[in-house]
Tab-separated table of C-alpha atoms and ligand atoms in Angstrom:
chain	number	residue	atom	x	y	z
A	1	UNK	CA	-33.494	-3.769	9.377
A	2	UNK	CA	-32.664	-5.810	12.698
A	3	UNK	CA	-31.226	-8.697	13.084
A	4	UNK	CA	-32.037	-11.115	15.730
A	5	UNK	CA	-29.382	-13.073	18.190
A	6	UNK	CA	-29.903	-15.967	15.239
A	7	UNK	CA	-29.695	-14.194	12.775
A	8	UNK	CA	-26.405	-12.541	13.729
A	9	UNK	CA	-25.041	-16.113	14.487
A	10	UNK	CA	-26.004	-17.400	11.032
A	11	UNK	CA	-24.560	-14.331	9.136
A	12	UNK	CA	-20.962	-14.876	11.224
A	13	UNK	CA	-20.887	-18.483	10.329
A	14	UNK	CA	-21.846	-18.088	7.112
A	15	UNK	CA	-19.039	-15.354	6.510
A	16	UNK	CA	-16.888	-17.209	8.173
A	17	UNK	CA	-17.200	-20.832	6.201
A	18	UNK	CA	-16.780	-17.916	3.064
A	19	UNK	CA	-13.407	-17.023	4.410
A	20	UNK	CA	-11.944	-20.577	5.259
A	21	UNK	CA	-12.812	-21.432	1.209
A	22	UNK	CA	-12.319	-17.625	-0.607
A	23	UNK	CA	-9.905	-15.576	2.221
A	24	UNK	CA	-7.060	-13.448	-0.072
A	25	UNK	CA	-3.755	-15.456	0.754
A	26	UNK	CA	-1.427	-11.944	1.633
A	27	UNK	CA	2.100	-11.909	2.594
A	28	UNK	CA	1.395	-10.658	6.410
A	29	UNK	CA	-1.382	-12.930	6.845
A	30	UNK	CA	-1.783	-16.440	8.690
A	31	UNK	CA	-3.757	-19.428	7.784
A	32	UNK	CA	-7.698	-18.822	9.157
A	33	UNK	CA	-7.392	-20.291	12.241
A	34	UNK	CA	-4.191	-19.577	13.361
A	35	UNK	CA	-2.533	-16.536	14.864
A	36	UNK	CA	-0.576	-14.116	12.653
A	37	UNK	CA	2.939	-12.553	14.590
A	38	UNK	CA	1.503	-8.776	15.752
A	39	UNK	CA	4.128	-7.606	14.172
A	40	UNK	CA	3.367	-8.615	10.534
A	41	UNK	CA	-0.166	-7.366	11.634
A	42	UNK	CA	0.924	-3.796	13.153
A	43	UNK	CA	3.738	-3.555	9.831
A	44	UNK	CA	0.729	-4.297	7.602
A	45	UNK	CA	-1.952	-2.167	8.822
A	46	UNK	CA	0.096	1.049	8.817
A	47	UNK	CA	1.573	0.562	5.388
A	48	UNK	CA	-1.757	-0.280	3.935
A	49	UNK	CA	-3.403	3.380	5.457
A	50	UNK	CA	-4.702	4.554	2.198
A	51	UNK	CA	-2.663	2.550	0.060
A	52	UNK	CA	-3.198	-1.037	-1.929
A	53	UNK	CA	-2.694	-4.386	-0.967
A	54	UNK	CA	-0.582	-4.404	-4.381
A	55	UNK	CA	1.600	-1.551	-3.505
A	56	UNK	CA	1.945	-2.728	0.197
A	57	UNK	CA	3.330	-6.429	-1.476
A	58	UNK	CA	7.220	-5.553	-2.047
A	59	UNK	CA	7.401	-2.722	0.790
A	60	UNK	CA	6.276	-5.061	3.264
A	61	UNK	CA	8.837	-7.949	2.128
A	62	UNK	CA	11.511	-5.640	1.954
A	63	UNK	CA	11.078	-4.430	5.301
A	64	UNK	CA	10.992	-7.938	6.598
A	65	UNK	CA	14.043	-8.971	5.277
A	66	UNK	CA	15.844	-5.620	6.736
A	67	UNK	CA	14.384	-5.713	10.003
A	68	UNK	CA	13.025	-9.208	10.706
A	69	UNK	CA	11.731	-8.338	14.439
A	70	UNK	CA	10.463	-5.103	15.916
A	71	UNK	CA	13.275	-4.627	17.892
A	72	UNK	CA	15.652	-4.299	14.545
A	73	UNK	CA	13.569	-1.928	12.845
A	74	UNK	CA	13.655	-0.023	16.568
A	75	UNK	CA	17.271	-0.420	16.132
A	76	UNK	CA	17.285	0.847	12.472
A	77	UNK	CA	18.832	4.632	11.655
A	78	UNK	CA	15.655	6.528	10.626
A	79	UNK	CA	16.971	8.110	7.448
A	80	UNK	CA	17.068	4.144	6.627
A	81	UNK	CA	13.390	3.617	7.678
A	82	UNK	CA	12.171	6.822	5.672
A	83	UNK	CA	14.248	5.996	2.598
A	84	UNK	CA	12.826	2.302	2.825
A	85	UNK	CA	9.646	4.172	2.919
A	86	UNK	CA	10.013	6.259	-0.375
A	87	UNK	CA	6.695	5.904	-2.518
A	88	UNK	CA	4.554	4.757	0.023
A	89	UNK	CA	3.904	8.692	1.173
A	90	UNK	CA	2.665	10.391	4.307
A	91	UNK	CA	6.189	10.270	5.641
A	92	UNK	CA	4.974	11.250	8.956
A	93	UNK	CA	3.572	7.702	9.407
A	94	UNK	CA	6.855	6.004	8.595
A	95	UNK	CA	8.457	8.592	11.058
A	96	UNK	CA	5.456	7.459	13.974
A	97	UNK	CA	6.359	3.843	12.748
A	98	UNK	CA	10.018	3.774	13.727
A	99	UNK	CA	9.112	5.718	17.568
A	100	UNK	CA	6.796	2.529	17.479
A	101	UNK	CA	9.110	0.345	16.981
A	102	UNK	CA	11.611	2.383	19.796
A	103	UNK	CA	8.320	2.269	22.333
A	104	UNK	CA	7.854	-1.645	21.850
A	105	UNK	CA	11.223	-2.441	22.378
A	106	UNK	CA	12.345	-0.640	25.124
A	107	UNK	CA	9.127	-0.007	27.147
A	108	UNK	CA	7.773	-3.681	26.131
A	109	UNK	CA	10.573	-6.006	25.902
A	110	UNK	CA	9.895	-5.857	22.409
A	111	UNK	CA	6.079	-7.475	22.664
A	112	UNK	CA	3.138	-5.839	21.479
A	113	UNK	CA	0.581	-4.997	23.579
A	114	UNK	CA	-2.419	-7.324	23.369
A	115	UNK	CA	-5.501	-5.026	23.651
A	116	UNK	CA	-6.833	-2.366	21.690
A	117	UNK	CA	-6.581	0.267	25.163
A	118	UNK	CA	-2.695	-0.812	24.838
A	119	UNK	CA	-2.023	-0.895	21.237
A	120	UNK	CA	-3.836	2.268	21.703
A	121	UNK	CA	-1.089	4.242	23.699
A	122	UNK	CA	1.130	3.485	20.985
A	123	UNK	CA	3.128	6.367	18.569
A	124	UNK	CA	1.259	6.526	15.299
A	125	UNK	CA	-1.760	3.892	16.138
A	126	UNK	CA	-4.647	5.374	16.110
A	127	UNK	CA	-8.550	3.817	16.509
A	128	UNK	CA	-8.676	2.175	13.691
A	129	UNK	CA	-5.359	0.596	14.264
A	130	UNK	CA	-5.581	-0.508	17.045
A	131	UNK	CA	-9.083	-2.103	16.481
A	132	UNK	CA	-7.437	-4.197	13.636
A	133	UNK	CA	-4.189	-5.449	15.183
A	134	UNK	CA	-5.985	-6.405	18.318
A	135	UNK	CA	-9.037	-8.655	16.671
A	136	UNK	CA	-6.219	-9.673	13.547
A	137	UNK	CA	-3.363	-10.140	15.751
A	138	UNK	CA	-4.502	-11.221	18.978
A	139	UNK	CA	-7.878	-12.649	18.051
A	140	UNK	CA	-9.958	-10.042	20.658
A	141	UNK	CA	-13.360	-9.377	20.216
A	142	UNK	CA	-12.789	-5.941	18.334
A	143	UNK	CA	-14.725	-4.467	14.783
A	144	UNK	CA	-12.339	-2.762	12.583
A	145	UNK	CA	-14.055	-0.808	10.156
A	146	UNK	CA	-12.274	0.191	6.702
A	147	UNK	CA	-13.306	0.943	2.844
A	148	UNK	CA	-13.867	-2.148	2.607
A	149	UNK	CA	-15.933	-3.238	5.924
A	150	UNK	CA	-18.054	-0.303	5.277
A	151	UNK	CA	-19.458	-0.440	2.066
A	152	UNK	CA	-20.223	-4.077	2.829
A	153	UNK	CA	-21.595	-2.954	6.248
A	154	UNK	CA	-23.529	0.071	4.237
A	155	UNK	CA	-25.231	-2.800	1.524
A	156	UNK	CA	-26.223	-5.472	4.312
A	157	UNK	CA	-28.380	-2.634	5.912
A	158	UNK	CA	-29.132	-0.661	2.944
A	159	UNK	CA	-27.766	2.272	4.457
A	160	UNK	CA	-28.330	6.024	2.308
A	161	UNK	CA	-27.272	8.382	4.625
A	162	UNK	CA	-23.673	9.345	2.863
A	163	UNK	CA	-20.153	9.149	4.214
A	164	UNK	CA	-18.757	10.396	6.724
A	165	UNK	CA	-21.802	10.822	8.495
A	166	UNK	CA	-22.790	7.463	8.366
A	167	UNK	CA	-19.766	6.117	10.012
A	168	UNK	CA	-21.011	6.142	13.671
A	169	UNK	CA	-24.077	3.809	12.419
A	170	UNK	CA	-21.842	1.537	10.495
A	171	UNK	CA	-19.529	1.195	13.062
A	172	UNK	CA	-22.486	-0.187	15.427
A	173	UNK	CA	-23.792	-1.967	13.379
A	174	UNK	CA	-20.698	-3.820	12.582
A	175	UNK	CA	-19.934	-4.303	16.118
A	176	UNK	CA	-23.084	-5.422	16.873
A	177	UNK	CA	-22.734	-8.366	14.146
A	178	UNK	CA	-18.936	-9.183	15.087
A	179	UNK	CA	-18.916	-12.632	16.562
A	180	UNK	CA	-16.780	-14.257	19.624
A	181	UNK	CA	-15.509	-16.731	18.009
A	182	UNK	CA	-12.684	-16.349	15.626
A	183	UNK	CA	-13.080	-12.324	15.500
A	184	UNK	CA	-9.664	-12.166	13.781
A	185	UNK	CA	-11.001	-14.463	10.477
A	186	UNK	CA	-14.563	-12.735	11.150
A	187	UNK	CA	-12.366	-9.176	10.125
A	188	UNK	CA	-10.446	-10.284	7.634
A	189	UNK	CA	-13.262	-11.957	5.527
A	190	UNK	CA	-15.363	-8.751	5.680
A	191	UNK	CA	-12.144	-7.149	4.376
A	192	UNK	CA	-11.476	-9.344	1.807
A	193	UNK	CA	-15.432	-9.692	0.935
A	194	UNK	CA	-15.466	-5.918	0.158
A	195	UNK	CA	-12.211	-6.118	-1.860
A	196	UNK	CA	-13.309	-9.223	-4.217
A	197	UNK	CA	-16.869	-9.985	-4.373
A	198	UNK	CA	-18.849	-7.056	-2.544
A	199	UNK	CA	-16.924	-4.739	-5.056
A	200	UNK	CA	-17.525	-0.914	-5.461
A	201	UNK	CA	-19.062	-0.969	-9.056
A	202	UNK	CA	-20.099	-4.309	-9.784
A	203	UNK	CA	-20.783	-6.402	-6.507
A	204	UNK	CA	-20.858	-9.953	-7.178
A	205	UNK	CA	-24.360	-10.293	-5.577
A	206	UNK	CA	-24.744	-14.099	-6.924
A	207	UNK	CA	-21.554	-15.866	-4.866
A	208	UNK	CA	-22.027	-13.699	-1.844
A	209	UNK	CA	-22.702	-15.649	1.042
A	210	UNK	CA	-24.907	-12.670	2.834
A	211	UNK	CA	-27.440	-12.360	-0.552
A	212	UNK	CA	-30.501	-13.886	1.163
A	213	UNK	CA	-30.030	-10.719	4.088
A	214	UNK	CA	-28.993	-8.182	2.208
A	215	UNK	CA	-31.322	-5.117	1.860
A	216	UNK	CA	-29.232	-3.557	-0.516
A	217	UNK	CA	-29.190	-6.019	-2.987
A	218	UNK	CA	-32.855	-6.966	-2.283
A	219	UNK	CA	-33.751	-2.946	-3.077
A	220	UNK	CA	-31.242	-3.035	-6.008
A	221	UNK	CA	-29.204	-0.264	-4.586
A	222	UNK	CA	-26.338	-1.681	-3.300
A	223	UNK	CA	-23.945	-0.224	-6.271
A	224	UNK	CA	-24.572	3.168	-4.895
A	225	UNK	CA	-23.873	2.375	-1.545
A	226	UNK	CA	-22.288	4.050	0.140
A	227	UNK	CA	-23.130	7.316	-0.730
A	228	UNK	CA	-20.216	10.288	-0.661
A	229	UNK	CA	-21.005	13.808	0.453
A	230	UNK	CA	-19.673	16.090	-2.054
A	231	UNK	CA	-16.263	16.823	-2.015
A	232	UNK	CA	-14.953	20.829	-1.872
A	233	UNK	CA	-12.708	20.833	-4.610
A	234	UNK	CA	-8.975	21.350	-3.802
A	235	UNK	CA	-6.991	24.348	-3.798
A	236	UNK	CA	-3.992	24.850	-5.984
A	237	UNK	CA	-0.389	26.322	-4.215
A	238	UNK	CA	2.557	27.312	-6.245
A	239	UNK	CA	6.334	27.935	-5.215
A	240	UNK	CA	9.482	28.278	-6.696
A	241	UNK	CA	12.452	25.435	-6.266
A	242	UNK	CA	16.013	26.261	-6.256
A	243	UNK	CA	18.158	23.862	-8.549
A	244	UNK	CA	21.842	25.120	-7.055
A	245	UNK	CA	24.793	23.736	-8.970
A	246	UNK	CA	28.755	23.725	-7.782
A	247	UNK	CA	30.357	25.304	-10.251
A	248	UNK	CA	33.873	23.278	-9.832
A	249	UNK	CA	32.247	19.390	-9.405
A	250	UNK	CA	29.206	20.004	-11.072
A	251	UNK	CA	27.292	18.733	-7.580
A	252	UNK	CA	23.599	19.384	-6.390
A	253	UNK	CA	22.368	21.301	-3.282
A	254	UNK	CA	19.720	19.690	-1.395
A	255	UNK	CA	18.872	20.296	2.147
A	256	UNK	CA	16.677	18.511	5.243
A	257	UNK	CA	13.188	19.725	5.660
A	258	UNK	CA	12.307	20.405	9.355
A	259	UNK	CA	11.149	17.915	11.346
A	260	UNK	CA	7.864	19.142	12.040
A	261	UNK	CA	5.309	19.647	9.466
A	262	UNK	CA	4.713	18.185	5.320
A	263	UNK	CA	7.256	16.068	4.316
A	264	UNK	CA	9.195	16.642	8.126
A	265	UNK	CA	12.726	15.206	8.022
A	266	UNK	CA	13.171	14.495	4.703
A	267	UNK	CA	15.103	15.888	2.210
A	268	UNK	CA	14.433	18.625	-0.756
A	269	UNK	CA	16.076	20.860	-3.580
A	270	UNK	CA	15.429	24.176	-1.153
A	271	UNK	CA	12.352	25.956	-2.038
A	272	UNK	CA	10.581	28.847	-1.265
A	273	UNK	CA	7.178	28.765	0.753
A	274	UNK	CA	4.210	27.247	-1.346
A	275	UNK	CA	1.205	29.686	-1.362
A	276	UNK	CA	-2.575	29.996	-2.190
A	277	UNK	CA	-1.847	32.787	-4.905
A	278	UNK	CA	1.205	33.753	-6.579
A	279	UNK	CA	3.663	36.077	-4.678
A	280	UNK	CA	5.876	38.839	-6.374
A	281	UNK	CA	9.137	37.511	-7.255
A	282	UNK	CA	10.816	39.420	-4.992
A	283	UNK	CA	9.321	38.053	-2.214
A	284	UNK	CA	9.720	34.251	-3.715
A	285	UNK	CA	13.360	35.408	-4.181
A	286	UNK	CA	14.069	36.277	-0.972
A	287	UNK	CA	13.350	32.951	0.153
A	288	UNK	CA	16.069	31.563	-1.986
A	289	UNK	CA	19.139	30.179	-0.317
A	290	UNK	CA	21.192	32.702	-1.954
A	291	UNK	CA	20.907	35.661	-4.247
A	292	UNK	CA	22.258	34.483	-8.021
A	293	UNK	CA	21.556	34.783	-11.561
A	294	UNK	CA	18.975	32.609	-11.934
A	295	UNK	CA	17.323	31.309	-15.000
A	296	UNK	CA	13.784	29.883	-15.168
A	297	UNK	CA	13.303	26.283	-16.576
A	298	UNK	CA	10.434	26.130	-19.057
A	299	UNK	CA	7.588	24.015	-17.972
A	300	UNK	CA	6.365	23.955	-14.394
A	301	UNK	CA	6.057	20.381	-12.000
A	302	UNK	CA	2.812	19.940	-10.740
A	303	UNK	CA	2.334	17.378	-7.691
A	304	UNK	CA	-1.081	16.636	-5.744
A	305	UNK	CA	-1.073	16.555	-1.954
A	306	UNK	CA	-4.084	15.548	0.523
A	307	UNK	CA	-5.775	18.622	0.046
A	308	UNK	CA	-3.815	21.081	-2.422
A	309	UNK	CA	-2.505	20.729	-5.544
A	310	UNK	CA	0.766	22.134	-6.078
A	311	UNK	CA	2.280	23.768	-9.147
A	312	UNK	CA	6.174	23.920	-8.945
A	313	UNK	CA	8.421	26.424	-11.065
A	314	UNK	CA	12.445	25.320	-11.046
A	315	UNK	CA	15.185	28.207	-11.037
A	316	UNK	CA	18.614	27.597	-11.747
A	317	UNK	CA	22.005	28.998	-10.894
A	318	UNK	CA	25.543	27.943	-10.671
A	319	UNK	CA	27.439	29.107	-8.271
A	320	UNK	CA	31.329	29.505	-7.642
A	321	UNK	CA	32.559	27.293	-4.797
A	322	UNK	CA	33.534	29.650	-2.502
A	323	UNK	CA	29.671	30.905	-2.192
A	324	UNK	CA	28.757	27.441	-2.680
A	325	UNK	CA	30.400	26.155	0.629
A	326	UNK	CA	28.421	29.148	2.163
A	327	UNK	CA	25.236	27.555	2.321
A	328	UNK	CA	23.676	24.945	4.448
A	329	UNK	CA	23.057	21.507	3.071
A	330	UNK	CA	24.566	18.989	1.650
A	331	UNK	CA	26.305	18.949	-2.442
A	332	UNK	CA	25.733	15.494	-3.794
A	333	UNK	CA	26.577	14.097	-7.524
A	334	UNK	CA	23.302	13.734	-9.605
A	335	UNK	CA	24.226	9.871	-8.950
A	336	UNK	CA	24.641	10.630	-5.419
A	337	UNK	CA	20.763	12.151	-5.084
A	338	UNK	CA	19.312	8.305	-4.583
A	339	UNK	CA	20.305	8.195	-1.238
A	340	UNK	CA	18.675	10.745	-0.041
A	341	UNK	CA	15.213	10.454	1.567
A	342	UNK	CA	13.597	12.450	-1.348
A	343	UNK	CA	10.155	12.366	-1.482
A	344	UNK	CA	8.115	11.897	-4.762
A	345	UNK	CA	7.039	15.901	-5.357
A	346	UNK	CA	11.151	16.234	-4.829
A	347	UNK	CA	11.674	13.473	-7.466
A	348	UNK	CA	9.665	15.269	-10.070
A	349	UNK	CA	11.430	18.410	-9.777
A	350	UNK	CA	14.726	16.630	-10.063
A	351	UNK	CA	13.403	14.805	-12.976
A	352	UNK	CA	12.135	18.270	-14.388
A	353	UNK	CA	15.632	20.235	-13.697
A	354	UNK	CA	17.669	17.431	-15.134
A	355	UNK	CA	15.423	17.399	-18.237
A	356	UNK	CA	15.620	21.221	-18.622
A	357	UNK	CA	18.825	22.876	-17.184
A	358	UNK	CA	20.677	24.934	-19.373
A	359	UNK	CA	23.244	25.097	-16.551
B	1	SF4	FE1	-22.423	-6.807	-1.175
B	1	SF4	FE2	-24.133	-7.974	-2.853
B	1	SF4	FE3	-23.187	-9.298	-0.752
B	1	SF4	FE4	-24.918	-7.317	-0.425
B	1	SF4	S1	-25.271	-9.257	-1.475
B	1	SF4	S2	-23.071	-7.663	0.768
B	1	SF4	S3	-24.264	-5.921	-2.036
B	1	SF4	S4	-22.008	-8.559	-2.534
């Protein structure tokens, strides 16, 4: 399928004239035509890295309200920008997000850089990124491609070849059919095309404006599109937590994770390594804090990652204070554990201990 100068011209407009009458009305987003603040745009885009415009909604507004300019959340304590963060995972972005902010404001006077080579240079924006903030925010001529841009991309051109391995011809394709004018709108309506009409299941085929060019409607294949390769199925860890109780107040030991690696920086009930087969006790024991009595909960916590699945088994123990002080970390009430940076595999197990503890 190619497209001729004309052709390419026509499909812009058309999608364009779609998006000044359908476009999504979203809380980080300008009127088409007009120019959104980059830092709305740059907020936006990283929070919405594998995650839903419906989850993104009340993060987003909350993190407006706290730091209204970049150079406030560059101000902000991190433990408050990872905390802020809680359910939105992959910590390490909100981690890249606050250095972000710290770059703009100090080595930018708190302004964005306006091109994608720029934006590029920046902690924790990547290709993709930086593609979107610079044709969203600053209106260059630049061709985002996500979920969305690509199956519609993949239908227009009827493309089989599955994912990933199509990307690279998706990607030029798309580029090749991203207009001068309005480049911003042009990205956004693509977006929002794939996320209400040009649907994964069901595409709306009938109100889309590109039906007369489509070659995967026209071959009736365009639900499939675009194909997946198989998928390896994903290994299960296991590990043991360590629920550690003060014996005199009755308070919790929880501890920072290190900085680099899952989870970095934030906080967990200590734990022992998480493997791809089940160690000897001993050795899972070792890794405790402390030698005690423990006692094993009943019931395990299980908690999917990227690419493991993780089953969690909770020992507890109280211990005397005078041990207690002993140990690194730091002994909060049960009411106290909200203000730590917990993250949500962290959350379970507390959930799990406090449902089970005999202790
Ligand atoms: Fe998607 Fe159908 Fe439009 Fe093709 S015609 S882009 S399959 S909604």
């Amino acid at each position: 399928m190619h497209f001729t100068q004309q052709d390419r011209q026509r499909l812009a407009a058309s999608m364009l004239e779609w998006y000044d009458r359908h476009h999504r009305t979203l809380p980080w987003r300008s009127e088409p035509g007009e120019t959104p603040d980059p830092y709305h745009v740059w907020l936006s885009e990283i929070m919405l890295q594998q995650t839903t415009v419906q989850t993104v909604g009340p993060y987003f507004a909350a993190f407006l309200k706290r730091w209204p300019a970049v150079t406030d959340l560059a101000n902000a304590e991190l433990d408050d920008v990872l905390h802020a963060w809680q359910g939105l995972g992959y910590y390490a972005r909100a981690r890249n997000l606050h250095k972000c902010a710290k770059v703009v404001a100090t080595d930018y006077d708190g302004v964005f850089p306006d091109t994608e080579e720029g934006l590029l240079k920046l902690p924790g924006i990547g290709p993709y990124t930086a593609c979107a903030v610079a044709a969203i925010a600053f209106n260059r001529h630049a061709s985002p491609v996500d979920g969305n841009i690509e199956r519609v991309i993949s239908r227009l051109f009827a493309l089989e070849t599955p994912l990933p391995d199509v990307k690279p011809e998706i990607k030029e394709k798309s580029a090749a059919l991203t207009p001068s004018n309005r480049p911003g709108d042009y990205a956004q309506a693509l977006m929002d095309l794939g996320a209400t009409v040009c649907t994964p299941r069901n595409p709306a085929c009938g109100i889309c404006p590109w039906q007369a060019d489509c070659e995967g409607r026209k071959s009736g294949i365009a639900p499939d599109l675009p194909k997946k390769r198989k998928k390896e199925p994903k290994p299960t860890r296991v590990g043991y937590a360590f629920w550690i109780r003060r014996e005199d107040d009755g308070r919790i030991l929880v501890r920072r994770r290190p900085e680099k690696g899952l989870l970095g920086g934030l906080y967990e009930v200590p734990g022992s390594d998480w493997r791809a087969i089940e160690a000897p006790d001993d050795v899972m024991l070792s890794e405790a804090p402390v030698s005690a009595e423990w006692s094993e909960l009943d019931g395990t916590v299980g908690h999917t990652f990227t690419h493991f699945h993780l089953t969690v088994s909770v020992l507890a123990a109280t211990l005397p204070a005078h041990e207690a002080d002993q140990l690194d970390g730091s002994w909060t009430t049960i009411d106290g554990l909200s203000d730590f940076a917990l993250p949500t595999v962290m959350k379970k197990i507390v959930r799990h201990a406090l449902k089970y503890r005999s202790v």
